[in-house]
Amino acid sequence: MTNALTISGLTKTYKDFILDHVSFAVPSGSIVGLIGENGAGKSTTINASLGLIQKEDGIISVLGKEKLDRDIKEQIGVVFDGSNYPEILSPQKLNRVMKNIYKSWDEQAYFRLLKQFSLPSDKQIKQFSKGMKMKLAITAAFSHHSKLLILDEATSGLDPVVRDDILDMLLDFVQDEEHSILVSSHITSDLEKIADYIVLIHKGKVIFSKPKDELTEQYGIIKCGAAQFDALDKSDIIVYRKMDYEWQILVSDREKMQKKYPKAMVVPATIDEIMLLYVKGEK
Amino acid sequence: MKGVLVKDFYIAKSNILVTIVSLVVLGLGLSFLLETSALLVLAPVASTTAAFISITSDAASKWNKNVVIMPISRNQIIGEKFLFYILLALLGMITALIPCVTLACFSADVMFHSLCLYGSIGISATLLAGGISLPCAYLFDPEKSQIVFMMSFLASTGIITGLVFFINLFISVKENILLAFNLVLIISVVWFFISYKITVKIYQKQDIT
């Protein structure tokens, strides 16, 4: 399987933050969810991948090329948190701008999507709600036959109905094996619905990059008391967290753990819980 | 590049229209008081304010983040802004010529020599000011760059005065006034080009977040 995006050893240093040798890949035909708390390095990773910021070290390969030339940029669709289009423009005027920028701009697809999202083509963007602006940004990203779609917190602040529409569109998009998506989001429930792989970034480092099914079907949380925690084989523990009345222990194979510790309560782990345990737990 | 230019004209459209109408009215009005061709000094400078409206709008909407990931090089993004600035200056010149030509048709005293002289001063001031303020628009935040934009016009008049004094050391400016200001114009064009190259260098390595 080829990768639409490969990030290897990406490093960027700021005064108070280091993106430290970040490595992961977005395989073609898949959706990769990038998760992590605010300031973990998700946007920095995306910005470096898109050439918005200069990297200090590492290799980034987009659609098989390390240089983001005009042809590669034609094939990337990006949606940021906010439309990032001049608010004085209307979708109609934006169409005139974009068709003079993208060789592959598909006017018909653009207006069809505007209609599908019930977006007025003659109203200025400043009159749009946040949801409408996001829909417009997604419409634009879908209207130049991009092969790689990158969404940076694109669904945050949207109501569940709009989010669901967008998630359906994303799933449709990857039906074609040539299309791939990298989506960073705080809303892990959305990623649970659509992602094939999950990458967790914490304090500028990739904690894991795993298939989502492995996380949701194999990972588990042992909920127990102090005595039971002490009796656990420490090599079984990925991370643990002491709560008010119980201990929560993240394990990588919940069925195996259930057999090994029949008296323990081992429950499936959500992506949210896994993230929380990694971020707030101890090793 | 054409798409970005279209976007800038959309943003600046209302401002350009106001400038055009104001210049024509001002030109016709001024004809009762002084030489209408003097409007050529003011026109290109006034019309380039639209370039800064587009830069401010880009910053407010975070368009810069979007445009960098579009199939346009950073070099072209800067090139477009400088081209837009020149186009606005030329538009201002053409607009200022409307009342001049109109009055000339009604046998008013509009001298070709004056048109060349004032046109040369106007374009020189505009290019010198743009050469200062455009790179700063990519170096500083919008508030600071707006201050620089206003200061740049003051600076450009100072630079022109300085250049005229300097040229006067070699040739008498009073006797060769058009030649002197054409030399200032050439220096301004070179300065604007150097400024473009500097801005490209700044923007190539700039982190856009």
Short mmCIF file of C-alpha atoms in Angstrom, two decimals:
data_model
loop_
_atom_site.label_atom_id
_atom_site.label_comp_id
_atom_site.label_asym_id
_atom_site.label_seq_id
_atom_site.Cartn_x
_atom_site.Cartn_y
_atom_site.Cartn_z
CA MET A 1 0.00 0.00 0.00
CA THR A 2 1.38 3.44 -0.92
CA ASN A 3 1.13 6.43 1.36
CA ALA A 4 -0.59 9.68 0.46
CA LEU A 5 1.37 11.41 3.20
CA THR A 6 4.50 10.23 4.98
CA ILE A 7 5.98 12.22 7.83
CA SER A 8 9.30 11.02 9.15
CA GLY A 9 11.28 12.59 11.98
CA LEU A 10 9.56 15.96 11.67
CA THR A 11 11.11 18.42 14.10
CA LYS A 12 10.35 22.06 14.80
CA THR A 13 11.47 24.06 17.82
CA TYR A 14 9.68 27.05 19.29
CA LYS A 15 10.56 28.98 22.46
CA ASP A 16 8.17 26.96 24.61
CA PHE A 17 7.35 23.96 22.46
CA ILE A 18 9.17 21.27 20.48
CA LEU A 19 7.65 19.10 17.80
CA ASP A 20 9.93 16.16 18.42
CA HIS A 21 10.68 13.73 15.57
CA VAL A 22 7.07 13.18 14.63
CA SER A 23 6.58 10.21 12.31
CA PHE A 24 3.42 8.65 10.89
CA ALA A 25 1.79 7.97 7.54
CA VAL A 26 -1.56 8.38 5.85
CA PRO A 27 -1.99 5.29 3.64
CA SER A 28 -3.80 5.85 0.35
CA GLY A 29 -7.53 5.21 0.57
CA SER A 30 -7.66 5.70 4.32
CA ILE A 31 -8.73 8.25 6.90
CA VAL A 32 -6.21 9.04 9.61
CA GLY A 33 -7.37 10.85 12.72
CA LEU A 34 -4.86 13.06 14.49
CA ILE A 35 -5.76 13.51 18.15
CA GLY A 36 -4.24 15.25 21.11
CA GLU A 37 -4.99 18.01 23.59
CA ASN A 38 -4.73 21.71 22.72
CA GLY A 39 -1.12 22.65 22.02
CA ALA A 40 -0.04 19.03 21.56
CA GLY A 41 1.36 19.76 18.10
CA LYS A 42 -1.44 18.69 15.74
CA SER A 43 -1.68 21.99 13.87
CA THR A 44 2.11 22.42 13.84
CA THR A 45 2.40 18.99 12.22
CA ILE A 46 -0.24 19.87 9.63
CA ASN A 47 1.27 23.31 8.98
CA ALA A 48 4.71 21.77 8.43
CA SER A 49 3.25 19.12 6.12
CA LEU A 50 1.66 21.86 4.03
CA GLY A 51 4.80 23.98 3.91
CA LEU A 52 3.22 26.77 5.94
CA ILE A 53 6.03 26.60 8.45
CA GLN A 54 9.68 25.69 7.91
CA LYS A 55 10.72 22.37 9.39
CA GLU A 56 14.09 21.99 11.08
CA ASP A 57 14.48 18.33 10.42
CA GLY A 58 12.63 15.39 8.96
CA ILE A 59 11.17 14.27 5.68
CA ILE A 60 7.65 14.97 4.49
CA SER A 61 6.41 13.24 1.39
CA VAL A 62 3.06 14.27 -0.05
CA LEU A 63 1.57 12.05 -2.78
CA GLY A 64 5.01 10.57 -3.36
CA LYS A 65 6.90 13.85 -3.65
CA GLU A 66 8.98 15.68 -1.11
CA LYS A 67 8.61 19.03 -2.84
CA LEU A 68 5.20 20.69 -2.72
CA ASP A 69 5.14 21.86 -6.31
CA ARG A 70 2.19 23.24 -8.25
CA ASP A 71 1.00 19.81 -9.41
CA ILE A 72 1.01 18.40 -5.89
CA LYS A 73 -0.76 21.46 -4.49
CA GLU A 74 -3.50 20.98 -7.12
CA GLN A 75 -4.19 17.60 -5.52
CA ILE A 76 -4.39 18.75 -1.91
CA GLY A 77 -7.59 20.05 -0.38
CA VAL A 78 -7.29 21.77 2.99
CA VAL A 79 -9.92 22.90 5.44
CA PHE A 80 -8.87 24.92 8.46
CA ASP A 81 -10.89 25.96 11.49
CA GLY A 82 -12.63 28.90 9.80
CA SER A 83 -13.20 29.55 6.12
CA ASN A 84 -10.06 31.69 5.59
CA TYR A 85 -11.65 33.36 2.58
CA PRO A 86 -12.10 37.14 2.35
CA GLU A 87 -15.47 37.83 3.92
CA ILE A 88 -16.38 40.42 1.31
CA LEU A 89 -16.56 37.71 -1.36
CA SER A 90 -19.65 35.68 -2.15
CA PRO A 91 -19.40 31.98 -3.13
CA GLN A 92 -20.04 33.08 -6.72
CA LYS A 93 -17.09 35.49 -6.67
CA LEU A 94 -15.00 32.89 -4.88
CA ASN A 95 -15.70 30.56 -7.80
CA ARG A 96 -14.25 33.17 -10.21
CA VAL A 97 -11.17 33.48 -8.02
CA MET A 98 -10.65 29.74 -7.62
CA LYS A 99 -11.14 28.83 -11.26
CA ASN A 100 -8.27 31.17 -12.06
CA ILE A 101 -6.09 29.49 -9.44
CA TYR A 102 -6.80 25.75 -9.82
CA LYS A 103 -6.37 24.18 -13.25
CA SER A 104 -8.59 21.33 -12.10
CA TRP A 105 -11.33 23.56 -10.63
CA ASP A 106 -14.69 21.91 -11.26
CA GLU A 107 -17.28 24.67 -11.42
CA GLN A 108 -20.17 22.24 -11.80
CA ALA A 109 -19.13 20.23 -8.74
CA TYR A 110 -18.70 23.49 -6.78
CA PHE A 111 -22.21 24.76 -7.50
CA ARG A 112 -23.69 21.29 -7.00
CA LEU A 113 -22.12 21.12 -3.53
CA LEU A 114 -23.25 24.68 -2.73
CA LYS A 115 -26.79 23.56 -3.55
CA GLN A 116 -26.39 20.33 -1.59
CA PHE A 117 -25.29 22.32 1.48
CA SER A 118 -28.04 24.94 0.86
CA LEU A 119 -25.45 27.72 0.66
CA PRO A 120 -26.57 30.90 -1.13
CA SER A 121 -24.14 31.70 -3.93
CA ASP A 122 -24.75 35.45 -3.99
CA LYS A 123 -24.49 36.29 -0.28
CA GLN A 124 -21.26 37.68 1.15
CA ILE A 125 -19.32 35.21 3.30
CA LYS A 126 -19.49 37.65 6.23
CA GLN A 127 -23.23 36.97 6.41
CA PHE A 128 -22.63 33.23 6.82
CA SER A 129 -22.79 31.37 10.12
CA LYS A 130 -19.75 29.39 11.28
CA GLY A 131 -21.33 26.18 10.03
CA MET A 132 -21.98 27.73 6.60
CA LYS A 133 -18.39 28.99 6.40
CA MET A 134 -17.09 25.51 7.17
CA LYS A 135 -19.39 24.00 4.56
CA LEU A 136 -18.09 26.52 2.03
CA ALA A 137 -14.48 25.65 2.86
CA ILE A 138 -15.26 21.95 2.47
CA THR A 139 -17.08 22.66 -0.80
CA ALA A 140 -14.01 24.46 -2.15
CA ALA A 141 -11.70 21.66 -0.99
CA PHE A 142 -13.88 19.10 -2.78
CA SER A 143 -14.13 21.10 -6.01
CA HIS A 144 -10.67 20.62 -7.47
CA HIS A 145 -10.44 16.83 -7.54
CA SER A 146 -8.02 16.64 -4.64
CA LYS A 147 -6.51 13.28 -3.77
CA LEU A 148 -5.46 14.21 -0.27
CA LEU A 149 -7.76 16.10 2.03
CA ILE A 150 -6.39 17.66 5.20
CA LEU A 151 -8.81 18.96 7.80
CA ASP A 152 -7.49 20.86 10.80
CA GLU A 153 -10.20 21.05 13.48
CA ALA A 154 -12.67 21.54 10.66
CA THR A 155 -15.68 20.06 12.44
CA SER A 156 -15.24 21.81 15.78
CA GLY A 157 -18.01 24.26 16.58
CA LEU A 158 -20.47 22.62 14.21
CA ASP A 159 -23.77 21.13 15.26
CA PRO A 160 -24.13 17.30 15.18
CA VAL A 161 -26.36 17.36 12.06
CA VAL A 162 -23.84 19.33 9.98
CA ARG A 163 -20.98 17.24 11.38
CA ASP A 164 -22.79 14.09 10.38
CA ASP A 165 -23.29 15.43 6.81
CA ILE A 166 -19.60 16.23 6.60
CA LEU A 167 -18.54 12.84 7.97
CA ASP A 168 -20.70 11.16 5.32
CA MET A 169 -18.99 13.25 2.65
CA LEU A 170 -15.59 12.24 3.96
CA LEU A 171 -16.54 8.58 3.93
CA ASP A 172 -17.80 8.94 0.34
CA PHE A 173 -14.54 10.64 -0.60
CA VAL A 174 -12.35 7.69 0.46
CA GLN A 175 -14.48 5.10 -1.34
CA ASP A 176 -12.08 5.67 -4.20
CA GLU A 177 -8.82 4.04 -3.07
CA GLU A 178 -6.83 6.96 -4.50
CA HIS A 179 -8.31 9.42 -2.00
CA SER A 180 -7.03 9.88 1.54
CA ILE A 181 -7.81 12.10 4.48
CA LEU A 182 -5.84 13.41 7.43
CA VAL A 183 -8.19 14.92 9.97
CA SER A 184 -7.25 16.50 13.27
CA SER A 185 -10.08 16.84 15.71
CA HIS A 186 -10.94 17.20 19.36
CA ILE A 187 -14.18 15.39 18.73
CA THR A 188 -12.92 11.84 19.04
CA SER A 189 -16.41 10.40 18.59
CA ASP A 190 -16.32 11.68 15.00
CA LEU A 191 -13.01 9.95 14.43
CA GLU A 192 -14.38 6.74 15.93
CA LYS A 193 -17.03 6.81 13.21
CA ILE A 194 -14.79 7.43 10.23
CA ALA A 195 -11.07 6.95 10.91
CA ASP A 196 -9.07 3.90 9.87
CA TYR A 197 -6.03 4.91 11.88
CA ILE A 198 -5.54 7.06 14.95
CA VAL A 199 -2.39 9.02 15.71
CA LEU A 200 -2.06 10.46 19.21
CA ILE A 201 0.26 13.41 19.69
CA HIS A 202 1.16 14.57 23.17
CA LYS A 203 3.63 17.34 24.03
CA GLY A 204 5.01 17.32 20.50
CA LYS A 205 5.63 13.58 20.34
CA VAL A 206 3.70 10.80 18.65
CA ILE A 207 2.51 8.51 21.43
CA PHE A 208 1.02 5.95 19.08
CA SER A 209 -0.13 5.46 15.52
CA LYS A 210 -2.47 2.50 15.34
CA PRO A 211 -5.42 1.12 13.39
CA LYS A 212 -8.61 2.40 15.02
CA ASP A 213 -10.10 -1.11 15.14
CA GLU A 214 -7.16 -2.33 17.19
CA LEU A 215 -7.82 0.44 19.71
CA THR A 216 -11.57 0.01 19.94
CA GLU A 217 -11.73 -3.79 19.64
CA GLN A 218 -8.61 -4.92 21.49
CA TYR A 219 -7.70 -2.18 23.95
CA GLY A 220 -9.46 -2.16 27.28
CA ILE A 221 -9.51 -0.53 30.70
CA ILE A 222 -9.15 -2.50 33.89
CA LYS A 223 -11.09 -0.80 36.65
CA CYS A 224 -9.97 -1.99 40.04
CA GLY A 225 -8.99 -1.11 43.57
CA ALA A 226 -5.52 -0.57 45.03
CA ALA A 227 -5.00 -4.21 46.11
CA GLN A 228 -5.92 -5.53 42.68
CA PHE A 229 -3.68 -2.91 41.07
CA ASP A 230 -0.72 -4.05 43.17
CA ALA A 231 -1.32 -7.64 42.12
CA LEU A 232 -1.20 -6.80 38.40
CA ASP A 233 1.77 -7.83 36.29
CA LYS A 234 3.29 -4.41 35.55
CA SER A 235 4.29 -5.48 32.01
CA ASP A 236 0.56 -5.66 31.17
CA ILE A 237 0.08 -2.00 31.99
CA ILE A 238 0.39 0.58 29.21
CA VAL A 239 -0.62 3.51 31.41
CA TYR A 240 -2.66 3.86 34.56
CA ARG A 241 -4.54 6.59 36.34
CA LYS A 242 -5.57 6.79 39.97
CA MET A 243 -9.08 8.15 40.25
CA ASP A 244 -10.95 9.04 43.45
CA TYR A 245 -12.29 5.57 44.14
CA GLU A 246 -10.61 3.33 41.60
CA TRP A 247 -7.61 2.71 39.43
CA GLN A 248 -7.95 2.75 35.67
CA ILE A 249 -5.38 0.73 33.77
CA LEU A 250 -5.09 0.76 30.00
CA VAL A 251 -4.26 -2.62 28.50
CA SER A 252 -3.65 -3.59 24.89
CA ASP A 253 -5.57 -6.90 24.86
CA ARG A 254 -8.68 -6.82 26.97
CA GLU A 255 -9.73 -10.44 26.28
CA LYS A 256 -6.32 -11.75 27.28
CA MET A 257 -6.43 -9.60 30.41
CA GLN A 258 -9.91 -10.80 31.30
CA LYS A 259 -8.63 -14.40 31.14
CA LYS A 260 -5.48 -13.54 33.09
CA TYR A 261 -7.36 -11.58 35.75
CA PRO A 262 -10.83 -13.17 35.88
CA LYS A 263 -11.88 -11.16 38.93
CA ALA A 264 -10.99 -7.81 37.36
CA MET A 265 -13.52 -5.67 35.52
CA VAL A 266 -12.12 -5.11 32.01
CA VAL A 267 -14.20 -2.79 29.84
CA PRO A 268 -13.75 -1.65 26.23
CA ALA A 269 -11.95 1.68 25.85
CA THR A 270 -13.16 4.59 23.74
CA ILE A 271 -10.67 6.74 21.83
CA ASP A 272 -11.47 9.55 24.26
CA GLU A 273 -10.62 7.37 27.28
CA ILE A 274 -7.44 6.08 25.66
CA MET A 275 -6.35 9.66 24.94
CA LEU A 276 -7.16 10.79 28.47
CA LEU A 277 -5.26 7.90 30.03
CA TYR A 278 -2.19 8.54 27.88
CA VAL A 279 -2.28 12.29 28.56
CA LYS A 280 -3.20 12.26 32.25
CA GLY A 281 -2.02 8.81 33.28
CA GLU A 282 1.31 7.49 34.50
CA LYS A 283 3.56 4.77 33.18
CA MET B 1 -1.66 34.61 -10.17
CA LYS B 2 -4.70 35.84 -12.09
CA GLY B 3 -7.08 34.40 -9.50
CA VAL B 4 -5.37 36.25 -6.65
CA LEU B 5 -5.46 39.46 -8.67
CA VAL B 6 -9.19 38.96 -9.28
CA LYS B 7 -9.65 38.48 -5.52
CA ASP B 8 -7.77 41.71 -4.77
CA PHE B 9 -9.84 43.69 -7.27
CA TYR B 10 -13.04 42.31 -5.68
CA ILE B 11 -11.83 43.42 -2.25
CA ALA B 12 -10.69 46.85 -3.43
CA LYS B 13 -13.59 47.47 -5.84
CA SER B 14 -15.59 49.89 -3.69
CA ASN B 15 -12.45 51.73 -2.59
CA ILE B 16 -11.26 52.06 -6.19
CA LEU B 17 -14.65 53.47 -7.28
CA VAL B 18 -14.62 56.06 -4.47
CA THR B 19 -11.03 57.04 -5.38
CA ILE B 20 -11.87 57.41 -9.08
CA VAL B 21 -14.92 59.60 -8.43
CA SER B 22 -13.04 61.69 -5.84
CA LEU B 23 -10.09 62.28 -8.18
CA VAL B 24 -12.29 63.33 -11.10
CA VAL B 25 -14.33 65.71 -8.91
CA LEU B 26 -11.20 67.04 -7.20
CA GLY B 27 -9.48 67.52 -10.56
CA LEU B 28 -12.33 69.51 -12.02
CA GLY B 29 -12.68 71.50 -8.80
CA LEU B 30 -8.97 72.24 -8.57
CA SER B 31 -8.92 73.70 -12.07
CA PHE B 32 -10.35 76.95 -10.67
CA LEU B 33 -7.54 77.29 -8.16
CA LEU B 34 -4.41 75.77 -9.66
CA GLU B 35 -3.05 73.67 -12.49
CA THR B 36 -5.19 70.51 -12.89
CA SER B 37 -2.15 68.46 -13.90
CA ALA B 38 -0.92 68.80 -10.28
CA LEU B 39 -3.51 66.13 -9.53
CA LEU B 40 -1.08 63.64 -11.10
CA VAL B 41 1.10 63.96 -8.00
CA LEU B 42 -1.72 62.92 -5.69
CA ALA B 43 -3.64 60.43 -7.86
CA PRO B 44 -1.31 57.38 -7.92
CA VAL B 45 -0.54 57.74 -4.21
CA ALA B 46 -4.23 57.98 -3.29
CA SER B 47 -5.26 55.06 -5.46
CA THR B 48 -2.71 52.63 -3.96
CA THR B 49 -4.46 52.74 -0.56
CA ALA B 50 -6.62 49.93 -1.99
CA ALA B 51 -3.53 47.66 -1.97
CA PHE B 52 -3.35 48.04 1.80
CA ILE B 53 -7.03 47.41 2.16
CA SER B 54 -6.44 44.07 0.43
CA ILE B 55 -3.41 43.28 2.65
CA THR B 56 -5.44 44.10 5.78
CA SER B 57 -8.32 41.98 4.52
CA ASP B 58 -5.93 39.07 3.81
CA ALA B 59 -4.64 39.25 7.37
CA ALA B 60 -8.12 39.51 8.89
CA SER B 61 -9.48 36.53 6.97
CA LYS B 62 -6.23 34.51 7.27
CA TRP B 63 -6.25 34.26 3.48
CA ASN B 64 -2.43 34.01 3.53
CA LYS B 65 -2.73 30.58 5.11
CA ASN B 66 -5.06 29.46 2.34
CA VAL B 67 -3.21 30.94 -0.60
CA VAL B 68 0.14 29.40 0.35
CA ILE B 69 -1.32 25.91 0.00
CA MET B 70 -2.89 26.75 -3.37
CA PRO B 71 -0.99 26.01 -6.59
CA ILE B 72 0.77 29.37 -6.53
CA SER B 73 4.36 29.91 -5.46
CA ARG B 74 5.24 32.33 -2.67
CA ASN B 75 7.17 34.26 -5.28
CA GLN B 76 3.97 34.70 -7.31
CA ILE B 77 1.95 35.71 -4.25
CA ILE B 78 4.34 38.61 -3.61
CA GLY B 79 4.63 39.38 -7.32
CA GLU B 80 0.85 39.71 -7.51
CA LYS B 81 0.75 42.21 -4.64
CA PHE B 82 3.43 44.38 -6.25
CA LEU B 83 1.68 44.11 -9.63
CA PHE B 84 -1.63 45.05 -8.00
CA TYR B 85 0.06 48.08 -6.46
CA ILE B 86 1.44 49.19 -9.85
CA LEU B 87 -1.92 48.62 -11.56
CA LEU B 88 -3.64 50.76 -8.92
CA ALA B 89 -1.06 53.52 -9.40
CA LEU B 90 -1.59 53.45 -13.17
CA LEU B 91 -5.35 53.47 -12.68
CA GLY B 92 -4.93 56.55 -10.51
CA MET B 93 -2.82 58.22 -13.21
CA ILE B 94 -5.37 57.45 -15.91
CA THR B 95 -8.19 58.73 -13.70
CA ALA B 96 -6.30 61.95 -13.03
CA LEU B 97 -5.79 62.40 -16.75
CA ILE B 98 -9.59 62.43 -17.31
CA PRO B 99 -10.16 65.96 -15.88
CA CYS B 100 -6.89 67.13 -17.50
CA VAL B 101 -7.97 65.94 -20.97
CA THR B 102 -11.52 67.18 -20.42
CA LEU B 103 -10.27 70.66 -19.50
CA ALA B 104 -7.77 70.62 -22.37
CA CYS B 105 -10.71 69.98 -24.74
CA PHE B 106 -12.31 73.15 -23.40
CA SER B 107 -9.06 75.00 -24.19
CA ALA B 108 -7.89 75.22 -20.61
CA ASP B 109 -4.16 75.62 -20.06
CA VAL B 110 -2.91 72.04 -19.61
CA MET B 111 0.76 71.78 -20.55
CA PHE B 112 2.32 68.50 -21.69
CA HIS B 113 5.51 69.41 -19.80
CA SER B 114 3.54 69.79 -16.56
CA LEU B 115 1.77 66.46 -17.12
CA CYS B 116 5.14 64.71 -17.53
CA LEU B 117 6.66 66.46 -14.52
CA TYR B 118 3.78 65.89 -12.11
CA GLY B 119 3.25 62.37 -13.43
CA SER B 120 6.91 61.61 -12.81
CA ILE B 121 6.74 63.02 -9.26
CA GLY B 122 3.51 61.11 -8.51
CA ILE B 123 4.78 57.76 -9.75
CA SER B 124 8.16 58.26 -8.02
CA ALA B 125 6.46 59.01 -4.69
CA THR B 126 4.17 56.00 -5.10
CA LEU B 127 6.97 53.57 -5.96
CA LEU B 128 9.24 54.83 -3.19
CA ALA B 129 6.39 54.59 -0.66
CA GLY B 130 5.38 51.12 -1.89
CA GLY B 131 9.00 50.00 -1.77
CA ILE B 132 9.03 50.84 1.93
CA SER B 133 5.55 49.77 2.99
CA LEU B 134 4.99 46.55 1.00
CA PRO B 135 7.89 44.58 2.55
CA CYS B 136 6.84 45.88 5.99
CA ALA B 137 3.32 44.53 5.43
CA TYR B 138 4.86 41.05 5.40
CA LEU B 139 7.27 41.73 8.25
CA PHE B 140 4.97 43.36 10.80
CA ASP B 141 1.46 42.77 12.08
CA PRO B 142 -1.41 44.66 10.33
CA GLU B 143 -1.49 47.52 12.88
CA LYS B 144 2.22 48.27 12.59
CA SER B 145 2.21 47.92 8.81
CA GLN B 146 -0.65 50.43 8.57
CA ILE B 147 1.46 52.95 10.49
CA VAL B 148 4.41 52.20 8.19
CA PHE B 149 2.08 52.64 5.20
CA MET B 150 1.14 56.15 6.31
CA MET B 151 4.71 57.04 7.25
CA SER B 152 6.01 55.74 3.92
CA PHE B 153 4.35 58.58 2.00
CA LEU B 154 6.04 61.12 4.25
CA ALA B 155 9.31 59.26 3.84
CA SER B 156 8.95 59.15 0.05
CA THR B 157 8.59 62.95 -0.16
CA GLY B 158 11.68 63.30 2.02
CA ILE B 159 13.61 60.87 -0.18
CA ILE B 160 12.53 62.72 -3.34
CA THR B 161 13.67 66.03 -1.85
CA GLY B 162 16.98 64.46 -0.88
CA LEU B 163 17.45 62.95 -4.33
CA VAL B 164 16.67 66.28 -6.00
CA PHE B 165 19.28 68.02 -3.82
CA PHE B 166 21.74 65.26 -4.67
CA ILE B 167 21.09 65.54 -8.43
CA ASN B 168 21.44 69.31 -8.11
CA LEU B 169 25.08 68.72 -7.17
CA PHE B 170 25.74 67.47 -10.69
CA ILE B 171 23.15 69.20 -12.86
CA SER B 172 21.10 72.33 -12.27
CA VAL B 173 17.63 71.09 -11.35
CA LYS B 174 16.02 74.49 -12.06
CA GLU B 175 17.18 74.37 -15.66
CA ASN B 176 16.64 70.62 -16.16
CA ILE B 177 13.66 69.98 -13.92
CA LEU B 178 12.06 67.26 -16.07
CA LEU B 179 15.38 65.43 -16.50
CA ALA B 180 16.01 65.60 -12.75
CA PHE B 181 12.61 64.15 -11.88
CA ASN B 182 12.96 61.49 -14.56
CA LEU B 183 16.20 60.44 -12.86
CA VAL B 184 14.28 60.30 -9.57
CA LEU B 185 11.68 58.15 -11.33
CA ILE B 186 14.35 55.72 -12.57
CA ILE B 187 15.80 55.44 -9.05
CA SER B 188 12.28 54.83 -7.70
CA VAL B 189 11.66 52.03 -10.24
CA VAL B 190 14.96 50.37 -9.28
CA TRP B 191 14.12 50.76 -5.57
CA PHE B 192 10.66 49.22 -6.10
CA PHE B 193 12.22 46.24 -7.91
CA ILE B 194 14.82 45.74 -5.15
CA SER B 195 12.04 45.98 -2.59
CA TYR B 196 10.11 43.26 -4.46
CA LYS B 197 13.16 40.98 -4.35
CA ILE B 198 13.61 41.67 -0.61
CA THR B 199 9.94 40.92 0.08
CA VAL B 200 10.16 37.63 -1.83
CA LYS B 201 13.18 36.66 0.30
CA ILE B 202 11.32 37.56 3.51
CA TYR B 203 8.17 35.70 2.49
CA GLN B 204 9.97 32.57 1.24
CA LYS B 205 11.19 31.74 4.73
CA GLN B 206 8.28 33.10 6.72
CA ASP B 207 6.17 30.80 8.88
CA ILE B 208 2.50 31.37 8.15
CA THR B 209 0.18 30.35 10.95
#
